[in-house]
Short mmCIF file of C-alpha atoms in Angstrom, two decimals:
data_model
loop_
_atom_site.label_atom_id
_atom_site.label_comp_id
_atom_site.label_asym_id
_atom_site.label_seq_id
_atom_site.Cartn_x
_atom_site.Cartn_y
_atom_site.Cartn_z
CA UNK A 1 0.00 0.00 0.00
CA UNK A 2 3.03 2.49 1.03
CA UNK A 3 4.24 1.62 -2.15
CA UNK A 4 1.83 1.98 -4.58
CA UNK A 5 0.80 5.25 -2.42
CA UNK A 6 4.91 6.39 -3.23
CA UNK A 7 4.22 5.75 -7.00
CA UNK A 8 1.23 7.29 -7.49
CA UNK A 9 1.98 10.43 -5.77
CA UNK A 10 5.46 10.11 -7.23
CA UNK A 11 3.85 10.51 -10.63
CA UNK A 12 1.90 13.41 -9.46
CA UNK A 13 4.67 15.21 -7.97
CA UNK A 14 6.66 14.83 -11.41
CA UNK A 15 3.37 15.97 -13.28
CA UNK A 16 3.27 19.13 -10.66
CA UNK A 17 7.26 19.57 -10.79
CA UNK A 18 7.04 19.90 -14.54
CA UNK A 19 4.00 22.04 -14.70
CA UNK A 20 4.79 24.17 -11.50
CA UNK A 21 8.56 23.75 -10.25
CA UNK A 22 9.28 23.22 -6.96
CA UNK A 23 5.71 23.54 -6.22
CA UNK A 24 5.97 20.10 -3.34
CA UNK A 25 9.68 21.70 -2.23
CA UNK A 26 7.86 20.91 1.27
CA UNK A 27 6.59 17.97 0.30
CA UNK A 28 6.76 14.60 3.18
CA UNK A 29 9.75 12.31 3.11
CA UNK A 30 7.88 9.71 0.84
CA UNK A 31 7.32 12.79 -1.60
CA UNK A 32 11.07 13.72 -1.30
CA UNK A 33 11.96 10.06 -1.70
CA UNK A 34 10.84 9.83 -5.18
CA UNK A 35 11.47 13.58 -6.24
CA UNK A 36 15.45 13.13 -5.24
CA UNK A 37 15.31 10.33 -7.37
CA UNK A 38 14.48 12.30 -10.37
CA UNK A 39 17.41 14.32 -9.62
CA UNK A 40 20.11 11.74 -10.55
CA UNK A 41 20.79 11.04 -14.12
CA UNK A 42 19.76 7.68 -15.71
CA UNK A 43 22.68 6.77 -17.71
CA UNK A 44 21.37 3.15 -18.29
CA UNK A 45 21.97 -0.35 -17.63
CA UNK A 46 26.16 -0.17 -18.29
CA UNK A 47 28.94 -1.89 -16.66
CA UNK A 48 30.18 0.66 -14.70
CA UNK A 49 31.97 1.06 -11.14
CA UNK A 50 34.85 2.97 -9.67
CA UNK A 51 36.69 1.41 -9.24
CA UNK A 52 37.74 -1.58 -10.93
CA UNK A 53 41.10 -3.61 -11.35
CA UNK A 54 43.68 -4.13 -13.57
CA UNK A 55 44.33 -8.08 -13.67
CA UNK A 56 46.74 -9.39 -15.60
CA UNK A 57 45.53 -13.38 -15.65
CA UNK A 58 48.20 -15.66 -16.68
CA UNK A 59 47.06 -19.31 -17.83
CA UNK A 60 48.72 -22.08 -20.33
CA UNK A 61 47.53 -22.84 -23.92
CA UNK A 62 47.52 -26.94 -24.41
CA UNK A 63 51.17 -26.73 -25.64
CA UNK A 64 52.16 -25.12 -22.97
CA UNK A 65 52.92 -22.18 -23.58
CA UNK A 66 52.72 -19.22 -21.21
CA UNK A 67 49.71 -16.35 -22.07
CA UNK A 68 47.87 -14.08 -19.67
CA UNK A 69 45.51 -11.13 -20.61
CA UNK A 70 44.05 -8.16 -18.71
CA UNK A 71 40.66 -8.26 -16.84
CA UNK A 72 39.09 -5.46 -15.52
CA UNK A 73 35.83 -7.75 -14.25
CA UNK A 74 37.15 -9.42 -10.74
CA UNK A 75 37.92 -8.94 -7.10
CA UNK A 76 37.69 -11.44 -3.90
CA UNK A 77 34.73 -13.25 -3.61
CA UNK A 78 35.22 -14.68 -0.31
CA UNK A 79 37.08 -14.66 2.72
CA UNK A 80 37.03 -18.53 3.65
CA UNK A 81 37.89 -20.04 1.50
CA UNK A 82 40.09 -17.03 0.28
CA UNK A 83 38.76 -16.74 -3.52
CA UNK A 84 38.83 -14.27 -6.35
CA UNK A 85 36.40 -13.98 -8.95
CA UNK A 86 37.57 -13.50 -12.57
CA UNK A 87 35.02 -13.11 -15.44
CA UNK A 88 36.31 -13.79 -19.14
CA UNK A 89 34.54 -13.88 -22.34
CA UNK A 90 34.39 -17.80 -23.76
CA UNK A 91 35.36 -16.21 -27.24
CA UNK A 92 39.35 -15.49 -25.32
CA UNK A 93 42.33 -17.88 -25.99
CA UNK A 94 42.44 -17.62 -21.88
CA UNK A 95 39.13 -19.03 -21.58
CA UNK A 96 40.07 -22.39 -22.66
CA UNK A 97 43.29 -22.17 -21.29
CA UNK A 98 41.58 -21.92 -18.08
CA UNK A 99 38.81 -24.33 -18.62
CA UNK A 100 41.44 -27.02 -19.92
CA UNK A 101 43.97 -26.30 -16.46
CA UNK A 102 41.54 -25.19 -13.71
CA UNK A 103 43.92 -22.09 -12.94
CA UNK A 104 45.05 -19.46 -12.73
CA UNK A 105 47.23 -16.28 -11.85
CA UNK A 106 46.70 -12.98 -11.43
CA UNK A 107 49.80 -10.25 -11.32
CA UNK A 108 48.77 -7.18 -10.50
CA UNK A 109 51.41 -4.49 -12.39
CA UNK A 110 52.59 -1.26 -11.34
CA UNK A 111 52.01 1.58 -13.11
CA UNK A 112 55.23 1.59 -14.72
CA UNK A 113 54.20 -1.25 -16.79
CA UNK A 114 50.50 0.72 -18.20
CA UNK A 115 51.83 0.29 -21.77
CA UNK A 116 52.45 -4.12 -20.91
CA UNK A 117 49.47 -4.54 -18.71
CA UNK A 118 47.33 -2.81 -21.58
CA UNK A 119 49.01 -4.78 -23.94
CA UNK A 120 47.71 -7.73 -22.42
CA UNK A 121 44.41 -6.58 -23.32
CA UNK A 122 44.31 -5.50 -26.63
CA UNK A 123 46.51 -8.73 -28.96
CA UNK A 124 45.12 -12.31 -28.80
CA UNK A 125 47.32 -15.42 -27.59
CA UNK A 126 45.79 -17.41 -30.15
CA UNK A 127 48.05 -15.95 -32.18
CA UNK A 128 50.54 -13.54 -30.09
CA UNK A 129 53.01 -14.76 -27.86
CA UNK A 130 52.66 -11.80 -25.19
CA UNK A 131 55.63 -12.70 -22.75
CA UNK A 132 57.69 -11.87 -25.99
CA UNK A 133 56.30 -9.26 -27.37
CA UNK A 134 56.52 -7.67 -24.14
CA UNK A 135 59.65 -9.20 -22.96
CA UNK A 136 58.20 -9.75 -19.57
CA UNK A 137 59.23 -13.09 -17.63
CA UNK A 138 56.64 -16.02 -17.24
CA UNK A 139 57.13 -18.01 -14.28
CA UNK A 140 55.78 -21.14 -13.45
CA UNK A 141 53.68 -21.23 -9.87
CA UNK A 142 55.12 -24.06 -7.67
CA UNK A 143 51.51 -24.40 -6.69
CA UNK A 144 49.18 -24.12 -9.20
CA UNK A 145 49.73 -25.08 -13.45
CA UNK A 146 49.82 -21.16 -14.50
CA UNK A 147 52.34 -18.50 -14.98
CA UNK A 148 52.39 -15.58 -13.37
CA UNK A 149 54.51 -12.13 -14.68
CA UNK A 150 57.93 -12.28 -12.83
CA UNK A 151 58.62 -8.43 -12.68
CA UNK A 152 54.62 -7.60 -11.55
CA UNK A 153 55.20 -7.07 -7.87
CA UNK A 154 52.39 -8.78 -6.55
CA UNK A 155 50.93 -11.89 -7.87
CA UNK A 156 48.15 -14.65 -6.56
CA UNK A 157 47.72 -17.92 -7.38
CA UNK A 158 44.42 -19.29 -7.80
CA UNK A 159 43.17 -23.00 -8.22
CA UNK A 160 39.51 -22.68 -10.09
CA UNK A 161 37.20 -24.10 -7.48
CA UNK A 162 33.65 -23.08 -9.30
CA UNK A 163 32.67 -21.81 -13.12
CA UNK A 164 29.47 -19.72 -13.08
CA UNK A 165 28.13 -19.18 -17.31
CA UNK A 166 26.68 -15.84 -17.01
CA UNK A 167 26.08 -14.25 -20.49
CA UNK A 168 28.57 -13.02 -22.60
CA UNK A 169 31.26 -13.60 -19.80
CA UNK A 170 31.80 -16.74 -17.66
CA UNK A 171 32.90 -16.08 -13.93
CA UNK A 172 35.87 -18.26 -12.60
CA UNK A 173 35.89 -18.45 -8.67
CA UNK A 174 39.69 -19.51 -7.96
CA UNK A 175 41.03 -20.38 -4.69
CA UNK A 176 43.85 -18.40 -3.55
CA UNK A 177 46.69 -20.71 -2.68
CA UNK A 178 49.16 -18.17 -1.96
CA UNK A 179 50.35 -14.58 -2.44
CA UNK A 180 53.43 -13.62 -3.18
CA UNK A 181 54.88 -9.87 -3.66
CA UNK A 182 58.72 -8.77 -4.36
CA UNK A 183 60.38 -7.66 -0.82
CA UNK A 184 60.60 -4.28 -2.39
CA UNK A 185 56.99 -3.15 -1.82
CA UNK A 186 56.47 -4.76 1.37
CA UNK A 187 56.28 -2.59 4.58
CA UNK A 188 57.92 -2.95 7.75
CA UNK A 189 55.56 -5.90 9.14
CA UNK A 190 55.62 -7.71 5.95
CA UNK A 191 52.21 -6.82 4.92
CA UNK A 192 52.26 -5.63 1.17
CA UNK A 193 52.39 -1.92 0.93
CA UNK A 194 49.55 -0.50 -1.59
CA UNK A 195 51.78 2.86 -1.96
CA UNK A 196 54.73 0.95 -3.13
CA UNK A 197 52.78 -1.65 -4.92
CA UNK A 198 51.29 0.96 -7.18
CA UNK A 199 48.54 -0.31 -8.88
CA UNK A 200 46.31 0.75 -11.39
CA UNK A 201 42.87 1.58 -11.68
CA UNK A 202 40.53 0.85 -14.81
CA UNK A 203 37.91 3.40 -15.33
CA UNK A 204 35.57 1.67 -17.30
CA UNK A 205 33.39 4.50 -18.08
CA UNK A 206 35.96 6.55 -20.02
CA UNK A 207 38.57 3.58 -20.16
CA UNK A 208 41.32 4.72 -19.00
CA UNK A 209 44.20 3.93 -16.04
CA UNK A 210 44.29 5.68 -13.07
CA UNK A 211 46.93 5.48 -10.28
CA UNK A 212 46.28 4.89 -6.47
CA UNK A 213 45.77 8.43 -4.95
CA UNK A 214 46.56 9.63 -1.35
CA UNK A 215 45.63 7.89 2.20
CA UNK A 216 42.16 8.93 3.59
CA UNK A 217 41.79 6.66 6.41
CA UNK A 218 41.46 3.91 8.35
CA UNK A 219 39.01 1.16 7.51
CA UNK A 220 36.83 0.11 10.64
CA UNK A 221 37.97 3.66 12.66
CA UNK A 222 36.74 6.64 10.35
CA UNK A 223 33.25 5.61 11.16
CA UNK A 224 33.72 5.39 14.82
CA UNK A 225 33.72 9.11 14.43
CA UNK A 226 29.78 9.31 13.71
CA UNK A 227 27.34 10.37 16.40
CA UNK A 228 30.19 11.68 18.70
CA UNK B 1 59.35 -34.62 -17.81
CA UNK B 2 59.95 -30.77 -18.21
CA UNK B 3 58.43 -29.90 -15.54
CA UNK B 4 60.19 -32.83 -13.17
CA UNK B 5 63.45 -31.62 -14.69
CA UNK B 6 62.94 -27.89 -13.66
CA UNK B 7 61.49 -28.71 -10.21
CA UNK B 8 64.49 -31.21 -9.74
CA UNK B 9 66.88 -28.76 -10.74
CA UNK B 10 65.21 -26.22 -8.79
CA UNK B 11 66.02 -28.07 -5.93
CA UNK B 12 69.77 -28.33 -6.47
CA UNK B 13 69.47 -24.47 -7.65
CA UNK B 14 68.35 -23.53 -4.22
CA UNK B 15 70.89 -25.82 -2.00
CA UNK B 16 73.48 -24.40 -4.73
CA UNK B 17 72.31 -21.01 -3.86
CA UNK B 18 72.45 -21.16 0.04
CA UNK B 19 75.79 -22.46 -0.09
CA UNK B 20 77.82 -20.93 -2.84
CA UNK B 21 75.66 -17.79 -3.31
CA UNK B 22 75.07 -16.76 -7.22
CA UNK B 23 77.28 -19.90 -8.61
CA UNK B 24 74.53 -20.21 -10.80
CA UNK B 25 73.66 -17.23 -11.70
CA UNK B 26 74.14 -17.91 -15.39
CA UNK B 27 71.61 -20.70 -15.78
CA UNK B 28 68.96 -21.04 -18.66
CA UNK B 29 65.94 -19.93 -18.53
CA UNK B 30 64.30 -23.05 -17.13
CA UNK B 31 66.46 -22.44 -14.04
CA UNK B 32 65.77 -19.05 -13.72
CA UNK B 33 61.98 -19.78 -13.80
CA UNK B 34 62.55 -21.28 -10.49
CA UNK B 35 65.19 -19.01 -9.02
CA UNK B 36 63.09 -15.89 -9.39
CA UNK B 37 60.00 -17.78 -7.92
CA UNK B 38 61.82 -17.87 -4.78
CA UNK B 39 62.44 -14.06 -5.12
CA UNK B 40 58.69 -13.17 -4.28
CA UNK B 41 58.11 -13.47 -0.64
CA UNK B 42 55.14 -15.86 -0.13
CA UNK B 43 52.62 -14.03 1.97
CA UNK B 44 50.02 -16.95 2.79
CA UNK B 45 46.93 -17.23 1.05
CA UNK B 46 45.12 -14.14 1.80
CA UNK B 47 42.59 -12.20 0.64
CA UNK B 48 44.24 -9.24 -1.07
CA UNK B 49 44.10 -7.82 -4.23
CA UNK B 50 44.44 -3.92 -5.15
CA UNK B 51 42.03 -2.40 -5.22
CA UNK B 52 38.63 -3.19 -3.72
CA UNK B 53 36.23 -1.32 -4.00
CA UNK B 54 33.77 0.79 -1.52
CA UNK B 55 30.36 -0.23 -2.45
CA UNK B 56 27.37 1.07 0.11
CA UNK B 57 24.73 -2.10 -0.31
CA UNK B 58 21.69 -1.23 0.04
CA UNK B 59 18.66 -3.29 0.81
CA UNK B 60 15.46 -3.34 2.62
CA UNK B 61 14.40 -5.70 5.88
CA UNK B 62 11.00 -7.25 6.36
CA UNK B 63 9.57 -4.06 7.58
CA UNK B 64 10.90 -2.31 4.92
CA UNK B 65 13.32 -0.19 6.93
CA UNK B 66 15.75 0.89 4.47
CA UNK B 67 19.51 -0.81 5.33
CA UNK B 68 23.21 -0.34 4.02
CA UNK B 69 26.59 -2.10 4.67
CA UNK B 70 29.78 -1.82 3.05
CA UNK B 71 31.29 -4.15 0.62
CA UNK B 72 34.82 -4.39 -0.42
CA UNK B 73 34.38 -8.38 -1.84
CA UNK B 74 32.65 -7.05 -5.69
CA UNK B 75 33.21 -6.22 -8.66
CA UNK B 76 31.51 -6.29 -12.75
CA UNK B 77 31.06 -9.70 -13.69
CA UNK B 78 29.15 -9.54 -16.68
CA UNK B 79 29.05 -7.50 -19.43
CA UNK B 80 25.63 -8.96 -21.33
CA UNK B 81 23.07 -8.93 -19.70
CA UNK B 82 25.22 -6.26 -17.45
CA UNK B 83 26.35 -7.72 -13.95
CA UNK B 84 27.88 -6.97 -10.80
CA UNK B 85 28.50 -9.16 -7.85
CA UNK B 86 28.95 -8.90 -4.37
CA UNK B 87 29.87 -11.30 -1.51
CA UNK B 88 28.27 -11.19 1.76
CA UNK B 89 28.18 -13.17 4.53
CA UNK B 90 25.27 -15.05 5.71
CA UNK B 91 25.29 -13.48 9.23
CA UNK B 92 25.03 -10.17 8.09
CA UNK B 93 21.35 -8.03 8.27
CA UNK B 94 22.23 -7.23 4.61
CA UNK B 95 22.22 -11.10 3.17
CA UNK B 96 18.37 -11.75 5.31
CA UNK B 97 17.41 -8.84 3.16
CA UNK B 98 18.47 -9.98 0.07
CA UNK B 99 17.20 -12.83 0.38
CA UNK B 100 14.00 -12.10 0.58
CA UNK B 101 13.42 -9.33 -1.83
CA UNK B 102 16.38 -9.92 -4.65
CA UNK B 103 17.34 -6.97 -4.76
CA UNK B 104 20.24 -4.46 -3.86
CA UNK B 105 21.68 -0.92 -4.63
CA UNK B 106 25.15 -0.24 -4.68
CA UNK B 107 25.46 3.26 -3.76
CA UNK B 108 29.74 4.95 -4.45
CA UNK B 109 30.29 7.30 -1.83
CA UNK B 110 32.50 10.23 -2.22
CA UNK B 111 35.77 10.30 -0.39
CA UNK B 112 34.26 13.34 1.48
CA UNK B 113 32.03 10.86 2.86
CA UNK B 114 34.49 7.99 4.40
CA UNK B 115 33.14 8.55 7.83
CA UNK B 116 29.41 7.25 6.93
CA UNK B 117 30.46 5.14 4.60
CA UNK B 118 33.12 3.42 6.95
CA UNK B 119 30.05 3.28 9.63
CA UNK B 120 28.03 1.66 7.10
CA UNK B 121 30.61 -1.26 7.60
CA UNK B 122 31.46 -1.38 11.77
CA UNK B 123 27.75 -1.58 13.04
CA UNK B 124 24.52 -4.03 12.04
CA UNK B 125 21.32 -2.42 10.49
CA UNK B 126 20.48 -5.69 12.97
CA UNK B 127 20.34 -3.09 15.93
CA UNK B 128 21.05 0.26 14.04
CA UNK B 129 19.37 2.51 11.59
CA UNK B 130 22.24 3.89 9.99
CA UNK B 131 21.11 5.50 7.43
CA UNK B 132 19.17 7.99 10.63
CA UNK B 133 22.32 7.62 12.11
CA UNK B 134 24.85 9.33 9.37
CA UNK B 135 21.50 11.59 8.81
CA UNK B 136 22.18 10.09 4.99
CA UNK B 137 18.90 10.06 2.99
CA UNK B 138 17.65 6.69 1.69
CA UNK B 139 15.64 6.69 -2.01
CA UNK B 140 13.51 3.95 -2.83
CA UNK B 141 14.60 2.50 -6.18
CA UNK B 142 12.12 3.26 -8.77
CA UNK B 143 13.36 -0.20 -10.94
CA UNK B 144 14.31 -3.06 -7.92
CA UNK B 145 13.09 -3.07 -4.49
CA UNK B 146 15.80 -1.38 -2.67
CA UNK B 147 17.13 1.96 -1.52
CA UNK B 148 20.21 3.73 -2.34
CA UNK B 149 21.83 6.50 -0.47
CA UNK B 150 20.64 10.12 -1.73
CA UNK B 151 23.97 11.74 -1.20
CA UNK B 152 26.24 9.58 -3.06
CA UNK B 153 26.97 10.61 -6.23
CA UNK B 154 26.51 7.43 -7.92
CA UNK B 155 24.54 4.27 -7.73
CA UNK B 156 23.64 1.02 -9.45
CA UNK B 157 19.84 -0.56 -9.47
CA UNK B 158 20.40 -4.64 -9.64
CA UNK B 159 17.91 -7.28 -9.70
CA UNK B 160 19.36 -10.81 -8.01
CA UNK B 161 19.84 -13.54 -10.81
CA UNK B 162 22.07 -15.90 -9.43
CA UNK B 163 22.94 -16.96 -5.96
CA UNK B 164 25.97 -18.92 -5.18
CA UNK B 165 27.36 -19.86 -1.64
CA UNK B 166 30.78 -20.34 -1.72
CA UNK B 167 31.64 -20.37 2.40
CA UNK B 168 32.05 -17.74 4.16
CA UNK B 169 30.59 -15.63 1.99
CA UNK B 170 27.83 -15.93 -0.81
CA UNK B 171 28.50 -14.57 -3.76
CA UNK B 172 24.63 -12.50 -5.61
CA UNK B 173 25.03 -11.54 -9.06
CA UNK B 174 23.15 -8.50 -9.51
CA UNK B 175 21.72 -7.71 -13.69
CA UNK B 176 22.16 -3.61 -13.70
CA UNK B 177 18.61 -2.37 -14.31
CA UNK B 178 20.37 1.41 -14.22
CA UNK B 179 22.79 3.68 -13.64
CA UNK B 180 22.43 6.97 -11.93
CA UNK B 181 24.52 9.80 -11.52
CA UNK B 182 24.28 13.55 -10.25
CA UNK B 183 24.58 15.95 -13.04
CA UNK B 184 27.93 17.39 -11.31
CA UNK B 185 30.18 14.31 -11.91
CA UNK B 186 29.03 13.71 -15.40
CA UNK B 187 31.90 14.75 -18.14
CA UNK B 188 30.60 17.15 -21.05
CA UNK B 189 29.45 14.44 -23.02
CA UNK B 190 27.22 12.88 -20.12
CA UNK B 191 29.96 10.21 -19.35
CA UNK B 192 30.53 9.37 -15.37
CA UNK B 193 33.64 11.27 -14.71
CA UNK B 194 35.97 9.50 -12.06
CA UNK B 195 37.84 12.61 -10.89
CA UNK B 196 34.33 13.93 -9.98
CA UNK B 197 32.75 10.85 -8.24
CA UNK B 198 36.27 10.53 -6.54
CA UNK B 199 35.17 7.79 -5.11
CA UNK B 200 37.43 5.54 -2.47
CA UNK B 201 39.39 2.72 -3.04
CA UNK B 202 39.68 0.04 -0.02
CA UNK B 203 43.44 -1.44 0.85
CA UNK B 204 42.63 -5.02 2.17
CA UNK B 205 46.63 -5.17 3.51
CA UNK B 206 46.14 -2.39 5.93
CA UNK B 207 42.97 -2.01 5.75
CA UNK B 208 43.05 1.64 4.62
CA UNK B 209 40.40 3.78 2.78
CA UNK B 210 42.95 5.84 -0.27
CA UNK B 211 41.67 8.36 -3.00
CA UNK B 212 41.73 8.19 -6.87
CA UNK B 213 45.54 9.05 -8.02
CA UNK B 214 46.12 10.81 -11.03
CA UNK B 215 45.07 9.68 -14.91
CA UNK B 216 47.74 7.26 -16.10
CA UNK B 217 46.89 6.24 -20.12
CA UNK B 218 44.21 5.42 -21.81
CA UNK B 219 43.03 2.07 -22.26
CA UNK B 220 43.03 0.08 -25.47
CA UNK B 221 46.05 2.37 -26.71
CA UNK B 222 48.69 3.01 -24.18
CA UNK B 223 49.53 -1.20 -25.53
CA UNK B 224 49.72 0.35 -29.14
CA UNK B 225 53.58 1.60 -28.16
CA UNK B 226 54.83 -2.11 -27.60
CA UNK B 227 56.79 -3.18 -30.09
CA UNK B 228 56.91 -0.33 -31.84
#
């Protein structure tokens, strides 16, 4: 009832907005509700978020040989058993890779390497060898059958523990067996160091990289500050 | 038998290594494969990735009382029909409510807002309103049954099509139904603008909230320059 109240006088209110202005600027919170709405822009059904990563997956053809692309669609999926999601379209070479192998790595590059990483994402491995073309160093996990980019400073390696078809891409759950990151970018406690990691950010709205900007605040501490 | 010869010799590299230093520092590549894997410092298998986002969920209980939490554990996973997924776990106020009504928000908050958002995330809309508690305003979704947060700049309308527990947490794929923005971070040609939104970026090593750094490249053409 509430609701179809909201939509009906929602409809009037847009009707009196259009023909009157802010004629229900004093309007009830359920009036508000739907009038605030209006304010924000539709810009459609589009796969956008800020932010989102920079991936670079590495996986083995059948022969063997060492190929990894960029994806922008992934993050952790859950804490226990540590996973990270991964979606890839079924048209990629990595697809099958991944589908024949059941893993996966992800290296996660520093800004540095923007012109490798995008690399990664633009040429095929069904019929580029990457690693060469970008002289970067593939290096075989000791725990799971993928490669991973040796001068990335912070890789994960993932053993795919679930395959979810969703449309036009496929999600890959892979369980993290281990991370590994150079000494250089770890801090003082051994705990990897975002600042010196320097990763990138995809901005899939205008596609483009960003870099990791300054320290706001503690996670789990900034909010203790409310209703003090 | 290639990769019982490298692990093999592997073996010898590192007893070589701890007692004669870089005696074999002019091995092939198969060698070096291995030697560089035992560069990176393994970390354990943790849940850390850069970035994660700072999505506001937001959901309604059985009364209808309008909820948020945050969620670092998402990301796109589709891109047709156009998906997002979070993880959640079952304990939390958040996953009762989606449940039942299959549908969520995810609201980006502003860096200017890290307090609220980072209170969205320390207390349960179990015992709290928090949305009456960060004085935030919640809008009922005019496409899925859920509220997002009025003052954010930027929010996603999703629909629940898939469900899949995976331990901890459960992982809901969300189909976009929309995308809203406020007029002020749109870019000239309506576009979301990132530097606008400035939205946060979460650090699951030190559990740190850090802002958008500056624009890197363009994607899909900063990977032109290799090999050229």
């Amino acid at each position: 009832m509430k609701t179809f109240w909201t939509a009906v006088t929602g409809r009037f209110l847009v009707v009196g907005l259009l023909v009157t202005g802010s004629v229900f600027s004093q309007d009830s919170t359920s009036y508000t509700d739907t009038k605030e709405a209006k304010m924000k822009k539709s810009i459609g059904a589009k796969t956008i978020v800020f932010p989102t990563p920079v991936f670079v997956v590495g996986s083995y053809d059948k022969s063997g040989r060492p190929d990894a692309m960029v994806v922008a669609w992934g993050g952790i999926c859950c804490s226990k058993p540590p996973c990270v999601a991964i979606s890839i379209r079924e048209a990629t070479y990595t697809y099958g890779n991944i589908m024949a192998r059941k893993a996966f790595t992800i290296s996660i590059p520093s800004e540095k390497y923007i012109q490798e990483a995008d690399y990664f994402g633009i040429v095929s491995g069904r019929t580029e060898d990457k690693f060469a073309a970008t002289r970067l160093t593939p290096v075989k996990s000791d725990l799971v059958d993928a490669p991973y980019v040796k001068e990335f400073p912070f890789i994960i390696e993932c053993s795919v523990i679930k395959i979810v078809p969703l449309g036009l891409h496929t999600l890959f759950v892979g369980e993290i067996k281990d991370v590994k990151a150079d000494e250089a970018v770890l801090g003082k406690d051994g705990t990897p160091d975002i600042e010196k990691i320097q990763p990138m950010i995809f901005d899939p709205a205008n596609r483009a990289y960003y870099g990791i900007g300054k320290y706001l605040g503690d996670a789990f501490s900034e909010g203790k500050k409310i209703n003090k």
